[in-house]
Amino acid sequence: MLESIMQVASDLEPNRKRLIVGPRDAALRRARTCYDHLAGQLGVALADALVGQGHAELTSDAGIITDTGVAFLGRIGINLEAVRAPNVRKSGRVLCRPCLDWSERRPHLAGAVGAALCDHSFEKGWIRRVDGTRAVMITPKGQRVFREQFGAQLG
């Protein structure tokens, strides 16, 4: 709630120097892990792309993957049936939910689907870890896949 109040207050004085919330390190702002899912500009861009193409729907406190999203994730190699396996159901983990990104102030994708997307991105070589930090680097292959397959705007 405090973060929301801070956002509203900062919008009331547009001429004031913008408050930087979150990491000052450019690499962390660009792409990082947030627990087990992707965050930063990359995480938000992927969430925006999935929502924009009708593959996911996110509200302030919940999310779903649509039928077209299930098909899309299957085409890129993420099997949602495996993500929804009985051991995941028993854990009580949410399949899909928004997670407020503390550097972008907008949601990225969390839950079992967010974790699967992060794992898959590492496995496919779309991203790689930056030693000693939560930052991840987007590889040239990843830049292409995120742009062409997801339609993500990575600036």
Tab-separated table of C-alpha atoms in Angstrom, residues 19-149:
chain	number	residue	atom	x	y	z
A	19	LEU	CA	12.568	9.213	-7.205
A	20	ILE	CA	14.501	6.101	-8.152
A	21	VAL	CA	13.025	3.129	-6.362
A	22	GLY	CA	14.859	-0.136	-6.702
A	23	PRO	CA	18.318	-0.979	-7.927
A	24	ARG	CA	20.634	1.793	-9.084
A	25	ASP	CA	22.757	-0.770	-10.936
A	26	ALA	CA	21.754	-0.565	-14.611
A	27	ALA	CA	22.185	-4.323	-15.085
A	28	LEU	CA	19.734	-5.052	-12.258
A	29	ARG	CA	17.249	-2.568	-13.670
A	30	ARG	CA	17.548	-4.130	-17.142
A	31	ALA	CA	17.032	-7.797	-16.226
A	32	ARG	CA	17.233	-9.768	-13.001
A	33	THR	CA	15.652	-12.601	-11.125
A	34	CYS	CA	13.014	-11.914	-8.493
A	35	TYR	CA	13.027	-15.092	-6.429
A	36	ASP	CA	12.605	-17.639	-9.259
A	37	HIS	CA	11.093	-15.489	-12.021
A	38	LEU	CA	12.251	-12.653	-14.304
A	39	ALA	CA	12.040	-9.008	-13.287
A	40	GLY	CA	13.293	-5.583	-14.307
A	41	GLN	CA	12.708	-4.171	-17.760
A	42	LEU	CA	12.848	-7.677	-19.247
A	43	GLY	CA	10.272	-9.160	-16.863
A	44	VAL	CA	7.871	-6.254	-17.354
A	45	ALA	CA	8.314	-6.310	-21.155
A	46	LEU	CA	7.545	-10.041	-21.266
A	47	ALA	CA	4.463	-9.593	-19.068
A	48	ASP	CA	3.294	-6.676	-21.241
A	49	ALA	CA	3.811	-8.728	-24.405
A	50	LEU	CA	1.939	-11.755	-23.053
A	51	VAL	CA	-0.966	-9.588	-21.903
A	52	GLY	CA	-0.951	-7.514	-25.095
A	53	GLN	CA	-1.242	-10.607	-27.259
A	54	GLY	CA	-4.007	-12.090	-25.120
A	55	HIS	CA	-1.820	-14.907	-23.766
A	56	ALA	CA	-2.200	-13.780	-20.152
A	57	GLU	CA	-4.557	-11.645	-18.119
A	58	LEU	CA	-3.295	-9.857	-15.024
A	59	THR	CA	-5.214	-7.897	-12.414
A	60	SER	CA	-3.703	-6.240	-9.373
A	61	ASP	CA	-3.790	-9.484	-7.398
A	62	ALA	CA	-4.355	-12.401	-9.778
A	63	GLY	CA	-3.454	-13.758	-13.182
A	64	ILE	CA	-4.432	-16.403	-15.683
A	65	ILE	CA	-2.899	-17.909	-18.784
A	66	THR	CA	-5.463	-17.991	-21.586
A	67	ASP	CA	-5.963	-20.836	-24.050
A	68	THR	CA	-3.886	-18.933	-26.610
A	69	GLY	CA	-1.243	-18.497	-23.905
A	70	VAL	CA	-1.169	-22.227	-23.228
A	71	ALA	CA	-0.690	-22.825	-26.960
A	72	PHE	CA	1.986	-20.117	-27.250
A	73	LEU	CA	3.968	-21.418	-24.280
A	74	GLY	CA	3.724	-24.928	-25.740
A	75	ARG	CA	5.114	-23.708	-29.071
A	76	ILE	CA	8.167	-22.203	-27.391
A	77	GLY	CA	8.715	-25.371	-25.352
A	78	ILE	CA	7.048	-24.759	-21.982
A	79	ASN	CA	4.694	-27.613	-21.098
A	80	LEU	CA	2.018	-26.220	-18.796
A	81	GLU	CA	0.812	-29.694	-17.916
A	82	ALA	CA	4.211	-30.312	-16.330
A	83	VAL	CA	3.958	-26.954	-14.564
A	84	ARG	CA	0.528	-27.971	-13.248
A	85	ALA	CA	1.789	-31.374	-12.123
A	86	PRO	CA	0.295	-32.853	-8.925
A	87	ASN	CA	3.348	-31.962	-6.811
A	88	VAL	CA	2.914	-28.284	-7.799
A	89	ARG	CA	-0.800	-28.441	-6.966
A	90	LYS	CA	-0.068	-29.961	-3.565
A	91	SER	CA	2.395	-27.183	-2.746
A	92	GLY	CA	-0.390	-24.616	-3.099
A	93	ARG	CA	1.713	-22.518	-5.445
A	94	VAL	CA	-0.257	-20.149	-7.643
A	95	LEU	CA	-0.004	-20.897	-11.357
A	96	CYS	CA	0.130	-17.278	-12.516
A	97	ARG	CA	0.118	-13.983	-10.665
A	98	PRO	CA	1.445	-10.441	-11.041
A	99	CYS	CA	4.434	-9.336	-8.980
A	100	LEU	CA	5.011	-5.592	-8.628
A	101	ASP	CA	8.418	-4.770	-10.050
A	102	TRP	CA	10.170	-2.417	-7.648
A	103	SER	CA	12.297	-0.777	-10.322
A	104	GLU	CA	9.682	-0.472	-13.079
A	105	ARG	CA	6.669	0.063	-10.775
A	106	ARG	CA	4.613	-2.238	-13.003
A	107	PRO	CA	3.899	-5.963	-12.828
A	108	HIS	CA	6.011	-8.800	-14.091
A	109	LEU	CA	4.880	-12.429	-14.221
A	110	ALA	CA	5.302	-14.622	-11.142
A	111	GLY	CA	3.931	-17.949	-9.946
A	112	ALA	CA	4.695	-21.345	-11.447
A	113	VAL	CA	4.418	-19.969	-15.001
A	114	GLY	CA	6.835	-17.123	-14.261
A	115	ALA	CA	9.306	-19.620	-12.792
A	116	ALA	CA	8.929	-21.940	-15.787
A	117	LEU	CA	9.544	-19.046	-18.198
A	118	CYS	CA	12.685	-18.058	-16.270
A	119	ASP	CA	14.014	-21.641	-16.156
A	120	HIS	CA	13.262	-22.133	-19.851
A	121	SER	CA	15.031	-18.875	-20.745
A	122	PHE	CA	18.175	-20.068	-18.946
A	123	GLU	CA	17.968	-23.551	-20.521
A	124	LYS	CA	17.577	-22.150	-24.041
A	125	GLY	CA	20.437	-19.677	-23.613
A	126	TRP	CA	18.203	-16.617	-23.956
A	127	ILE	CA	19.621	-15.223	-20.718
A	128	ARG	CA	22.591	-16.024	-18.518
A	129	ARG	CA	23.485	-15.208	-14.954
A	130	VAL	CA	25.866	-12.414	-14.031
A	131	ASP	CA	28.205	-13.829	-11.368
A	132	GLY	CA	27.689	-12.589	-7.838
A	133	THR	CA	24.377	-10.826	-8.482
A	134	ARG	CA	20.734	-11.415	-9.348
A	135	ALA	CA	21.259	-9.588	-12.643
A	136	VAL	CA	20.906	-11.595	-15.832
A	137	MET	CA	22.263	-10.732	-19.239
A	138	ILE	CA	20.064	-11.085	-22.306
A	139	THR	CA	22.015	-12.921	-24.989
A	140	PRO	CA	21.789	-11.965	-28.674
A	141	LYS	CA	19.666	-15.086	-29.202
A	142	GLY	CA	17.430	-13.988	-26.340
A	143	GLN	CA	17.074	-10.481	-27.774
A	144	ARG	CA	15.867	-12.026	-31.022
A	145	VAL	CA	13.494	-14.528	-29.386
A	146	PHE	CA	12.001	-12.004	-26.979
A	147	ARG	CA	11.445	-9.549	-29.838
A	148	GLU	CA	10.291	-11.968	-32.571
A	149	GLN	CA	8.484	-14.699	-30.619
